[in-house]
PDB file of C-alpha atoms and ligand atoms in Angstrom:
ATOM      1  CA  MET A   1     103.867 104.644 106.569  1.00  0.00           C
ATOM      2  CA  LYS A   2     106.942 103.903 104.460  1.00  0.00           C
ATOM      3  CA  ASN A   3     104.997 102.237 101.631  1.00  0.00           C
ATOM      4  CA  ILE A   4     102.595 105.091 101.090  1.00  0.00           C
ATOM      5  CA  PRO A   5     103.531 107.323  98.134  1.00  0.00           C
ATOM      6  CA  VAL A   6     104.490 110.858  99.144  1.00  0.00           C
ATOM      7  CA  THR A   7     101.654 112.411  97.146  1.00  0.00           C
ATOM      8  CA  GLU A   8      99.160 110.393  99.102  1.00  0.00           C
ATOM      9  CA  ILE A   9     100.530 111.666 102.393  1.00  0.00           C
ATOM     10  CA  ILE A  10     100.394 115.258 101.191  1.00  0.00           C
ATOM     11  CA  HIS A  11      96.782 114.999 100.085  1.00  0.00           C
ATOM     12  CA  HIS A  12      95.617 113.155 103.133  1.00  0.00           C
ATOM     13  CA  ILE A  13      93.218 115.048 105.388  1.00  0.00           C
ATOM     14  CA  GLU A  14      94.913 116.421 108.468  1.00  0.00           C
ATOM     15  CA  THR A  15      92.590 115.326 111.231  1.00  0.00           C
ATOM     16  CA  ASP A  16      92.312 117.096 114.571  1.00  0.00           C
ATOM     17  CA  THR A  17      93.700 120.394 113.378  1.00  0.00           C
ATOM     18  CA  LEU A  18      92.740 124.033 113.538  1.00  0.00           C
ATOM     19  CA  HIS A  19      94.026 126.215 110.705  1.00  0.00           C
ATOM     20  CA  ARG A  20      93.961 129.995 110.634  1.00  0.00           C
ATOM     21  CA  PHE A  21      94.083 131.879 107.341  1.00  0.00           C
ATOM     22  CA  VAL A  22      93.833 135.489 106.161  1.00  0.00           C
ATOM     23  CA  PHE A  23      92.951 137.178 102.898  1.00  0.00           C
ATOM     24  CA  GLU A  24      96.038 139.356 102.457  1.00  0.00           C
ATOM     25  CA  ASN A  25      95.526 143.143 102.732  1.00  0.00           C
ATOM     26  CA  THR A  26      91.893 142.818 103.730  1.00  0.00           C
ATOM     27  CA  PRO A  27      90.166 142.609 107.126  1.00  0.00           C
ATOM     28  CA  VAL A  28      88.769 139.186 106.223  1.00  0.00           C
ATOM     29  CA  ARG A  29      90.138 136.158 108.044  1.00  0.00           C
ATOM     30  CA  GLY A  30      89.063 132.629 108.697  1.00  0.00           C
ATOM     31  CA  ASN A  31      89.613 129.282 110.399  1.00  0.00           C
ATOM     32  CA  LEU A  32      89.172 125.690 109.423  1.00  0.00           C
ATOM     33  CA  VAL A  33      88.794 122.835 111.857  1.00  0.00           C
ATOM     34  CA  ASN A  34      88.631 119.048 111.703  1.00  0.00           C
ATOM     35  CA  LEU A  35      87.775 116.981 114.766  1.00  0.00           C
ATOM     36  CA  THR A  36      88.076 113.226 114.366  1.00  0.00           C
ATOM     37  CA  HIS A  37      89.899 111.522 117.260  1.00  0.00           C
ATOM     38  CA  THR A  38      88.916 114.535 119.363  1.00  0.00           C
ATOM     39  CA  LEU A  39      85.235 113.851 118.695  1.00  0.00           C
ATOM     40  CA  GLN A  40      85.540 110.092 119.076  1.00  0.00           C
ATOM     41  CA  GLN A  41      87.473 110.345 122.336  1.00  0.00           C
ATOM     42  CA  ALA A  42      85.154 112.970 123.792  1.00  0.00           C
ATOM     43  CA  LEU A  43      82.044 110.902 123.089  1.00  0.00           C
ATOM     44  CA  ARG A  44      83.401 107.365 123.412  1.00  0.00           C
ATOM     45  CA  LEU A  45      81.679 106.657 126.721  1.00  0.00           C
ATOM     46  CA  GLN A  46      78.520 108.559 125.914  1.00  0.00           C
ATOM     47  CA  LYS A  47      75.738 106.785 124.069  1.00  0.00           C
ATOM     48  CA  MET A  48      73.403 109.219 122.397  1.00  0.00           C
ATOM     49  CA  PRO A  49      70.966 109.276 119.468  1.00  0.00           C
ATOM     50  CA  ARG A  50      72.616 109.988 116.113  1.00  0.00           C
ATOM     51  CA  GLY A  51      70.991 113.384 115.512  1.00  0.00           C
ATOM     52  CA  LEU A  52      72.113 114.615 118.924  1.00  0.00           C
ATOM     53  CA  ARG A  53      75.642 113.316 118.389  1.00  0.00           C
ATOM     54  CA  GLN A  54      75.818 115.189 115.096  1.00  0.00           C
ATOM     55  CA  GLY A  55      74.548 118.378 116.717  1.00  0.00           C
ATOM     56  CA  LEU A  56      77.056 118.039 119.524  1.00  0.00           C
ATOM     57  CA  GLY A  57      79.857 117.401 116.992  1.00  0.00           C
ATOM     58  CA  GLU A  58      78.954 120.592 115.148  1.00  0.00           C
ATOM     59  CA  LEU A  59      78.941 122.529 118.406  1.00  0.00           C
ATOM     60  CA  MET A  60      82.394 121.106 119.201  1.00  0.00           C
ATOM     61  CA  ALA A  61      83.719 122.257 115.826  1.00  0.00           C
ATOM     62  CA  ALA A  62      82.151 125.667 116.426  1.00  0.00           C
ATOM     63  CA  SER A  63      83.818 125.972 119.834  1.00  0.00           C
ATOM     64  CA  ALA A  64      87.268 125.522 118.277  1.00  0.00           C
ATOM     65  CA  LEU A  65      86.509 128.018 115.493  1.00  0.00           C
ATOM     66  CA  LEU A  66      85.341 130.646 117.979  1.00  0.00           C
ATOM     67  CA  SER A  67      88.148 129.948 120.431  1.00  0.00           C
ATOM     68  CA  ALA A  68      90.621 130.626 117.612  1.00  0.00           C
ATOM     69  CA  THR A  69      89.061 134.015 116.858  1.00  0.00           C
ATOM     70  CA  LEU A  70      89.037 135.156 120.489  1.00  0.00           C
ATOM     71  CA  LYS A  71      92.607 135.675 121.478  1.00  0.00           C
ATOM     72  CA  MET A  72      92.145 134.823 125.121  1.00  0.00           C
ATOM     73  CA  ASN A  73      94.031 132.534 127.422  1.00  0.00           C
ATOM     74  CA  GLY A  74      91.010 130.733 128.771  1.00  0.00           C
ATOM     75  CA  SER A  75      88.022 128.611 127.938  1.00  0.00           C
ATOM     76  CA  ILE A  76      84.959 129.133 125.852  1.00  0.00           C
ATOM     77  CA  VAL A  77      81.801 127.273 126.844  1.00  0.00           C
ATOM     78  CA  LEU A  78      78.910 126.931 124.397  1.00  0.00           C
ATOM     79  CA  GLN A  79      75.579 125.700 125.704  1.00  0.00           C
ATOM     80  CA  ILE A  80      72.183 125.064 124.197  1.00  0.00           C
ATOM     81  CA  GLN A  81      69.457 124.712 126.822  1.00  0.00           C
ATOM     82  CA  SER A  82      65.854 123.869 126.043  1.00  0.00           C
ATOM     83  CA  LYS A  83      62.561 122.805 127.579  1.00  0.00           C
ATOM     84  CA  GLY A  84      62.000 120.174 124.861  1.00  0.00           C
ATOM     85  CA  ALA A  85      63.299 116.604 124.732  1.00  0.00           C
ATOM     86  CA  LEU A  86      66.761 118.127 124.529  1.00  0.00           C
ATOM     87  CA  LYS A  87      67.689 119.582 127.903  1.00  0.00           C
ATOM     88  CA  LEU A  88      71.285 120.569 127.391  1.00  0.00           C
ATOM     89  CA  LEU A  89      74.196 120.466 124.996  1.00  0.00           C
ATOM     90  CA  VAL A  90      77.443 121.742 126.428  1.00  0.00           C
ATOM     91  CA  VAL A  91      80.898 122.053 124.923  1.00  0.00           C
ATOM     92  CA  GLU A  92      84.028 123.539 126.446  1.00  0.00           C
ATOM     93  CA  CYS A  93      87.160 124.401 124.499  1.00  0.00           C
ATOM     94  CA  ASN A  94      90.308 125.759 126.111  1.00  0.00           C
ATOM     95  CA  ALA A  95      93.025 127.943 124.572  1.00  0.00           C
ATOM     96  CA  ALA A  96      95.022 124.843 123.561  1.00  0.00           C
ATOM     97  CA  PHE A  97      91.975 123.417 121.731  1.00  0.00           C
ATOM     98  CA  GLY A  98      91.350 120.803 124.418  1.00  0.00           C
ATOM     99  CA  ILE A  99      87.654 120.061 124.011  1.00  0.00           C
ATOM    100  CA  ARG A 100      85.011 118.233 126.050  1.00  0.00           C
ATOM    101  CA  ALA A 101      81.297 117.826 125.407  1.00  0.00           C
ATOM    102  CA  THR A 102      78.145 116.270 126.770  1.00  0.00           C
ATOM    103  CA  ALA A 103      74.382 116.163 126.193  1.00  0.00           C
ATOM    104  CA  LYS A 104      71.318 115.654 128.350  1.00  0.00           C
ATOM    105  CA  TRP A 105      67.926 114.701 127.011  1.00  0.00           C
ATOM    106  CA  SER A 106      64.755 113.045 128.222  1.00  0.00           C
ATOM    107  CA  GLY A 107      62.284 110.604 126.772  1.00  0.00           C
ATOM    108  CA  ASP A 108      62.503 108.602 123.602  1.00  0.00           C
ATOM    109  CA  VAL A 109      64.704 110.377 121.082  1.00  0.00           C
ATOM    110  CA  GLN A 110      65.029 108.743 117.650  1.00  0.00           C
ATOM    111  CA  ASP A 111      68.325 108.496 115.787  1.00  0.00           C
ATOM    112  CA  GLU A 112      66.982 110.363 112.784  1.00  0.00           C
ATOM    113  CA  GLN A 113      65.601 113.268 114.780  1.00  0.00           C
ATOM    114  CA  ASN A 114      67.389 116.488 114.051  1.00  0.00           C
ATOM    115  CA  LEU A 115      68.654 118.476 117.007  1.00  0.00           C
ATOM    116  CA  PHE A 116      66.299 121.343 116.249  1.00  0.00           C
ATOM    117  CA  GLU A 117      63.252 119.049 116.351  1.00  0.00           C
ATOM    118  CA  LEU A 118      64.091 118.375 120.011  1.00  0.00           C
ATOM    119  CA  ILE A 119      64.365 121.980 121.093  1.00  0.00           C
ATOM    120  CA  LYS A 120      61.578 123.984 122.674  1.00  0.00           C
ATOM    121  CA  ASP A 121      62.070 127.489 124.111  1.00  0.00           C
ATOM    122  CA  GLY A 122      65.772 127.137 123.530  1.00  0.00           C
ATOM    123  CA  GLN A 123      68.526 129.437 124.697  1.00  0.00           C
ATOM    124  CA  PHE A 124      72.059 129.725 123.483  1.00  0.00           C
ATOM    125  CA  ILE A 125      74.607 130.608 126.151  1.00  0.00           C
ATOM    126  CA  ILE A 126      78.204 131.529 125.515  1.00  0.00           C
ATOM    127  CA  THR A 127      80.631 131.872 128.417  1.00  0.00           C
ATOM    128  CA  LEU A 128      84.162 133.204 128.124  1.00  0.00           C
ATOM    129  CA  ASP A 129      86.214 132.271 131.135  1.00  0.00           C
ATOM    130  CA  PRO A 130      89.665 133.907 131.099  1.00  0.00           C
ATOM    131  CA  LYS A 131      91.028 131.537 133.815  1.00  0.00           C
ATOM    132  CA  ASN A 132      93.489 134.057 135.230  1.00  0.00           C
ATOM    133  CA  GLU A 133      91.663 135.394 138.227  1.00  0.00           C
ATOM    134  CA  GLY A 134      92.791 138.678 139.691  1.00  0.00           C
ATOM    135  CA  ALA A 135      94.205 140.151 136.488  1.00  0.00           C
ATOM    136  CA  GLU A 136      92.517 143.225 135.087  1.00  0.00           C
ATOM    137  CA  GLY A 137      89.614 142.551 132.768  1.00  0.00           C
ATOM    138  CA  SER A 138      89.703 138.858 133.506  1.00  0.00           C
ATOM    139  CA  GLN A 139      86.119 138.437 134.647  1.00  0.00           C
ATOM    140  CA  ALA A 140      84.075 135.704 133.056  1.00  0.00           C
ATOM    141  CA  TYR A 141      81.695 136.998 130.433  1.00  0.00           C
ATOM    142  CA  GLN A 142      78.353 135.394 129.697  1.00  0.00           C
ATOM    143  CA  GLY A 143      75.974 136.124 126.849  1.00  0.00           C
ATOM    144  CA  ILE A 144      72.504 134.581 126.634  1.00  0.00           C
ATOM    145  CA  VAL A 145      70.343 134.810 123.550  1.00  0.00           C
ATOM    146  CA  PRO A 146      67.216 133.028 122.335  1.00  0.00           C
ATOM    147  CA  LEU A 147      67.877 130.325 119.750  1.00  0.00           C
ATOM    148  CA  GLU A 148      67.320 131.988 116.385  1.00  0.00           C
ATOM    149  CA  GLY A 149      67.673 129.888 113.272  1.00  0.00           C
ATOM    150  CA  ASP A 150      67.397 126.211 112.564  1.00  0.00           C
ATOM    151  CA  SER A 151      71.043 125.252 112.416  1.00  0.00           C
ATOM    152  CA  ILE A 152      73.911 125.735 114.838  1.00  0.00           C
ATOM    153  CA  SER A 153      75.826 127.813 112.304  1.00  0.00           C
ATOM    154  CA  GLU A 154      72.860 130.154 111.860  1.00  0.00           C
ATOM    155  CA  VAL A 155      72.450 130.528 115.627  1.00  0.00           C
ATOM    156  CA  LEU A 156      76.131 131.430 115.973  1.00  0.00           C
ATOM    157  CA  GLU A 157      76.125 133.849 113.031  1.00  0.00           C
ATOM    158  CA  ASN A 158      73.154 135.663 114.554  1.00  0.00           C
ATOM    159  CA  TYR A 159      74.832 135.725 117.932  1.00  0.00           C
ATOM    160  CA  MET A 160      78.091 137.137 116.577  1.00  0.00           C
ATOM    161  CA  LEU A 161      76.286 139.863 114.655  1.00  0.00           C
ATOM    162  CA  ARG A 162      73.883 140.861 117.446  1.00  0.00           C
ATOM    163  CA  SER A 163      76.190 140.610 120.442  1.00  0.00           C
ATOM    164  CA  GLU A 164      79.660 141.147 119.047  1.00  0.00           C
ATOM    165  CA  GLN A 165      78.797 143.263 115.987  1.00  0.00           C
ATOM    166  CA  ILE A 166      81.133 141.113 113.910  1.00  0.00           C
ATOM    167  CA  ASP A 167      80.098 139.836 110.490  1.00  0.00           C
ATOM    168  CA  THR A 168      80.662 136.089 110.647  1.00  0.00           C
ATOM    169  CA  ARG A 169      79.855 133.195 108.356  1.00  0.00           C
ATOM    170  CA  ILE A 170      80.083 129.654 109.691  1.00  0.00           C
ATOM    171  CA  TRP A 171      79.803 126.267 107.986  1.00  0.00           C
ATOM    172  CA  LEU A 172      79.574 123.139 110.138  1.00  0.00           C
ATOM    173  CA  CYS A 173      79.003 119.462 109.563  1.00  0.00           C
ATOM    174  CA  CYS A 174      79.345 116.194 111.426  1.00  0.00           C
ATOM    175  CA  ASN A 175      78.883 112.657 110.118  1.00  0.00           C
ATOM    176  CA  GLY A 176      79.072 111.045 113.532  1.00  0.00           C
ATOM    177  CA  ASN A 177      82.766 110.110 113.290  1.00  0.00           C
ATOM    178  CA  SER A 178      84.220 113.469 112.300  1.00  0.00           C
ATOM    179  CA  ALA A 179      83.128 117.054 112.664  1.00  0.00           C
ATOM    180  CA  ALA A 180      84.442 119.901 110.551  1.00  0.00           C
ATOM    181  CA  GLY A 181      83.877 123.586 110.190  1.00  0.00           C
ATOM    182  CA  MET A 182      84.922 126.790 108.522  1.00  0.00           C
ATOM    183  CA  LEU A 183      84.519 130.323 109.789  1.00  0.00           C
ATOM    184  CA  LEU A 184      84.936 133.609 107.952  1.00  0.00           C
ATOM    185  CA  GLN A 185      84.992 136.910 109.756  1.00  0.00           C
ATOM    186  CA  LYS A 186      85.254 140.529 108.751  1.00  0.00           C
ATOM    187  CA  LEU A 187      87.093 142.601 111.317  1.00  0.00           C
ATOM    188  CA  PRO A 188      85.474 145.932 112.279  1.00  0.00           C
ATOM    189  CA  GLU A 189      85.290 148.425 109.441  1.00  0.00           C
ATOM    190  CA  THR A 190      87.856 151.090 108.817  1.00  0.00           C
ATOM    191  CA  MET A 191      86.821 154.757 108.591  1.00  0.00           C
ATOM    192  CA  ASN A 192      88.298 155.255 105.155  1.00  0.00           C
ATOM    193  CA  GLN A 193      85.484 155.153 102.584  1.00  0.00           C
ATOM    194  CA  ILE A 194      87.606 153.732  99.731  1.00  0.00           C
ATOM    195  CA  THR A 195      89.030 150.974 101.918  1.00  0.00           C
ATOM    196  CA  HIS A 196      85.593 150.349 103.322  1.00  0.00           C
ATOM    197  CA  THR A 197      84.075 149.702  99.895  1.00  0.00           C
ATOM    198  CA  HIS A 198      86.992 147.484  98.961  1.00  0.00           C
ATOM    199  CA  ASP A 199      86.638 145.534 102.210  1.00  0.00           C
ATOM    200  CA  LEU A 200      82.935 145.066 101.688  1.00  0.00           C
ATOM    201  CA  ASP A 201      83.530 143.828  98.135  1.00  0.00           C
ATOM    202  CA  THR A 202      86.068 141.289  99.384  1.00  0.00           C
ATOM    203  CA  TRP A 203      83.750 140.149 102.147  1.00  0.00           C
ATOM    204  CA  ASN A 204      80.819 139.641  99.790  1.00  0.00           C
ATOM    205  CA  ARG A 205      82.963 137.928  97.168  1.00  0.00           C
ATOM    206  CA  VAL A 206      84.703 135.428  99.475  1.00  0.00           C
ATOM    207  CA  GLY A 207      81.412 134.733 101.276  1.00  0.00           C
ATOM    208  CA  HIS A 208      79.839 133.907  97.941  1.00  0.00           C
ATOM    209  CA  LEU A 209      82.764 131.664  96.955  1.00  0.00           C
ATOM    210  CA  ALA A 210      82.765 129.938 100.336  1.00  0.00           C
ATOM    211  CA  SER A 211      79.067 129.140 100.191  1.00  0.00           C
ATOM    212  CA  THR A 212      79.738 126.661  97.361  1.00  0.00           C
ATOM    213  CA  ILE A 213      81.443 124.352  99.871  1.00  0.00           C
ATOM    214  CA  THR A 214      79.902 120.922 100.418  1.00  0.00           C
ATOM    215  CA  ASP A 215      79.869 118.881 103.631  1.00  0.00           C
ATOM    216  CA  GLU A 216      81.945 116.243 101.867  1.00  0.00           C
ATOM    217  CA  GLU A 217      84.665 118.778 100.965  1.00  0.00           C
ATOM    218  CA  LEU A 218      84.675 120.224 104.462  1.00  0.00           C
ATOM    219  CA  LEU A 219      85.035 116.777 106.034  1.00  0.00           C
ATOM    220  CA  THR A 220      87.590 115.268 103.668  1.00  0.00           C
ATOM    221  CA  LEU A 221      89.817 117.876 102.036  1.00  0.00           C
ATOM    222  CA  PRO A 222      93.119 119.085 103.511  1.00  0.00           C
ATOM    223  CA  ALA A 223      93.086 122.805 104.325  1.00  0.00           C
ATOM    224  CA  VAL A 224      95.363 123.837 101.458  1.00  0.00           C
ATOM    225  CA  THR A 225      93.312 121.905  98.875  1.00  0.00           C
ATOM    226  CA  LEU A 226      90.056 123.253 100.226  1.00  0.00           C
ATOM    227  CA  LEU A 227      91.211 126.881 100.254  1.00  0.00           C
ATOM    228  CA  THR A 228      92.700 126.570  96.753  1.00  0.00           C
ATOM    229  CA  ARG A 229      89.482 125.084  95.442  1.00  0.00           C
ATOM    230  CA  LEU A 230      87.278 127.769  96.991  1.00  0.00           C
ATOM    231  CA  PHE A 231      89.455 130.858  96.654  1.00  0.00           C
ATOM    232  CA  HIS A 232      91.934 130.160  93.856  1.00  0.00           C
ATOM    233  CA  GLU A 233      91.951 133.773  92.640  1.00  0.00           C
ATOM    234  CA  GLU A 234      92.310 135.273  96.089  1.00  0.00           C
ATOM    235  CA  ASP A 235      95.527 135.987  97.944  1.00  0.00           C
ATOM    236  CA  VAL A 236      95.150 133.653 100.911  1.00  0.00           C
ATOM    237  CA  ARG A 237      97.807 133.029 103.541  1.00  0.00           C
ATOM    238  CA  LEU A 238      97.428 129.796 105.478  1.00  0.00           C
ATOM    239  CA  PHE A 239      99.144 129.530 108.867  1.00  0.00           C
ATOM    240  CA  ASP A 240     100.547 126.406 110.485  1.00  0.00           C
ATOM    241  CA  ALA A 241      97.948 124.221 112.125  1.00  0.00           C
ATOM    242  CA  SER A 242      97.297 123.798 115.832  1.00  0.00           C
ATOM    243  CA  ASN A 243      96.278 120.397 117.117  1.00  0.00           C
ATOM    244  CA  THR A 244      92.980 119.694 118.806  1.00  0.00           C
ATOM    245  CA  GLN A 245      92.383 116.989 121.391  1.00  0.00           C
ATOM    246  CA  PHE A 246      89.896 115.721 123.907  1.00  0.00           C
ATOM    247  CA  TYR A 247      90.543 117.186 127.329  1.00  0.00           C
ATOM    248  CA  CYS A 248      88.459 117.056 130.486  1.00  0.00           C
ATOM    249  CA  SER A 249      89.398 119.485 133.255  1.00  0.00           C
ATOM    250  CA  CYS A 250      87.626 117.583 136.023  1.00  0.00           C
ATOM    251  CA  SER A 251      89.634 116.579 139.110  1.00  0.00           C
ATOM    252  CA  ARG A 252      88.994 115.313 142.593  1.00  0.00           C
ATOM    253  CA  ASP A 253      89.512 118.880 143.847  1.00  0.00           C
ATOM    254  CA  SER A 254      86.997 120.387 141.452  1.00  0.00           C
ATOM    255  CA  VAL A 255      84.428 117.738 142.393  1.00  0.00           C
ATOM    256  CA  ALA A 256      85.099 118.388 146.095  1.00  0.00           C
ATOM    257  CA  ASN A 257      84.535 122.113 145.523  1.00  0.00           C
ATOM    258  CA  MET A 258      81.287 121.409 143.743  1.00  0.00           C
ATOM    259  CA  LEU A 259      80.142 119.207 146.630  1.00  0.00           C
ATOM    260  CA  ARG A 260      81.040 121.899 149.175  1.00  0.00           C
ATOM    261  CA  MET A 261      78.749 124.244 147.290  1.00  0.00           C
ATOM    262  CA  LEU A 262      75.860 121.907 148.099  1.00  0.00           C
ATOM    263  CA  GLY A 263      76.308 122.891 151.729  1.00  0.00           C
ATOM    264  CA  ASN A 264      76.794 120.981 154.961  1.00  0.00           C
ATOM    265  CA  LYS A 265      73.164 119.993 155.304  1.00  0.00           C
ATOM    266  CA  GLU A 266      72.961 118.338 151.902  1.00  0.00           C
ATOM    267  CA  ILE A 267      76.313 116.559 152.332  1.00  0.00           C
ATOM    268  CA  SER A 268      75.335 115.256 155.778  1.00  0.00           C
ATOM    269  CA  SER A 269      72.057 113.930 154.459  1.00  0.00           C
ATOM    270  CA  ILE A 270      73.758 112.030 151.596  1.00  0.00           C
ATOM    271  CA  ILE A 271      76.286 110.494 154.004  1.00  0.00           C
ATOM    272  CA  GLU A 272      73.464 109.505 156.302  1.00  0.00           C
ATOM    273  CA  GLU A 273      71.488 107.856 153.502  1.00  0.00           C
ATOM    274  CA  GLN A 274      74.283 106.233 151.502  1.00  0.00           C
ATOM    275  CA  GLY A 275      77.362 106.201 153.749  1.00  0.00           C
ATOM    276  CA  LYS A 276      79.402 107.756 150.898  1.00  0.00           C
ATOM    277  CA  ILE A 277      79.164 110.221 148.032  1.00  0.00           C
ATOM    278  CA  GLU A 278      79.649 109.099 144.446  1.00  0.00           C
ATOM    279  CA  VAL A 279      80.009 111.473 141.521  1.00  0.00           C
ATOM    280  CA  ASN A 280      80.446 110.642 137.848  1.00  0.00           C
ATOM    281  CA  CYS A 281      81.858 113.260 135.479  1.00  0.00           C
ATOM    282  CA  ASP A 282      79.290 113.790 132.697  1.00  0.00           C
ATOM    283  CA  PHE A 283      82.052 114.613 130.222  1.00  0.00           C
ATOM    284  CA  CYS A 284      84.643 111.855 130.710  1.00  0.00           C
ATOM    285  CA  ASN A 285      82.771 109.427 132.967  1.00  0.00           C
ATOM    286  CA  THR A 286      85.505 109.440 135.619  1.00  0.00           C
ATOM    287  CA  HIS A 287      84.106 108.084 138.854  1.00  0.00           C
ATOM    288  CA  TYR A 288      84.840 109.959 142.085  1.00  0.00           C
ATOM    289  CA  LEU A 289      84.155 108.222 145.369  1.00  0.00           C
ATOM    290  CA  PHE A 290      84.127 110.073 148.674  1.00  0.00           C
ATOM    291  CA  ASP A 291      83.792 107.555 151.494  1.00  0.00           C
ATOM    292  CA  LYS A 292      82.425 108.536 154.871  1.00  0.00           C
ATOM    293  CA  VAL A 293      85.761 109.951 156.051  1.00  0.00           C
ATOM    294  CA  ASP A 294      86.419 111.880 152.806  1.00  0.00           C
ATOM    295  CA  ALA A 295      82.891 113.259 152.772  1.00  0.00           C
ATOM    296  CA  SER A 296      83.142 114.348 156.393  1.00  0.00           C
ATOM    297  CA  ALA A 297      86.346 116.186 155.515  1.00  0.00           C
ATOM    298  CA  LEU A 298      84.315 118.259 153.079  1.00  0.00           C
ATOM    299  CA  LEU A 299      82.113 119.313 155.967  1.00  0.00           C
ATOM    300  CA  MET A 300      84.995 120.329 158.194  1.00  0.00           C
ATOM    301  CA  ASP A 301      86.498 122.425 155.436  1.00  0.00           C
ATOM    302  CA  GLU A 302      83.491 124.694 155.192  1.00  0.00           C
ATOM    303  CA  THR A 303      83.275 126.736 158.369  1.00  0.00           C
ATOM    304  CA  VAL A 304      85.076 125.471 161.411  1.00  0.00           C
ATOM    305  CA  LEU A 305      82.315 124.698 163.799  1.00  0.00           C
ATOM    306  CA  PRO A 306      83.131 123.018 167.090  1.00  0.00           C
ATOM    307  CA  GLY A 307      80.423 120.385 166.573  1.00  0.00           C
ATOM    308  CA  SER A 308      81.361 119.385 163.050  1.00  0.00           C
ATOM    309  CA  LYS A 309      84.057 116.894 164.061  1.00  0.00           C
ATOM    310  CA  ALA A 310      81.416 114.805 165.762  1.00  0.00           C
ATOM    311  CA  VAL A 311      80.664 113.208 162.381  1.00  0.00           C
ATOM    312  CA  HIS A 312      83.568 110.801 162.960  1.00  0.00           C
TER     313      HIS A 312
HETATM  314 ZN1   ZN R 401      85.813 114.665 133.503  1.00  0.00          ZN
END
């Protein structure tokens, strides 16, 4: 580091960051995100066709942008499900911008195939999980909408407008190694007619300015440079960045709980056939082995039946 000129450090892209910004005295706000190591770590053990990886990268960037706009102390899960060659894309982002992602597909998918060429009868599912059970208003929320649009940003913009009634513009891109995104949002309108017109003017103007952004700029420019270039006549306040990172929440306990949900009959039949239960986490590839004794313990934990100990 010590031989790099200061100017070069300042103008270097800040990878793995989430920046919030506001247009002063207006209801318009935004976020910028860059995922580089986060993306590479999350997908390092997952081999997937290039088009799918890019789609998943964009969805990861989107999850951080949306998580930053929803002030909740929990996780947001974005899923695209389809009956085409693509079966599932799933991304989870927690309140600390810990992100994990995975994809499932079938058949022969080519590198150059775009995500949307692989989707048939697709659904977009957003789940907000507050993670503090028992507190008031902390129930998980799930919204399911048909996939409308032919890009992830368009799908999300439609979702935000239809389901949340919030005007949102989203730009996303992923080159395979990095994913980046920008979100603009107009908070619900005020009742005052003069303010309302002013707000609408600002919203239209900054949206127009923002739409000149290129993928290259989004992927390579530091937040302050990018915002200055796009909105140099606007009064923009940029807040300190938060860091993003790869994070998988799987654990031996969570896998055990999932297995218990299969039920005693299913568990017994796997033990009988294989003498053990093996589970691989789709997100981080951690291998969980439950030998005969461990697996039998799962059975005993369910309902205490006098006969269940006979498995030993
Ligand atoms: Zn995991």
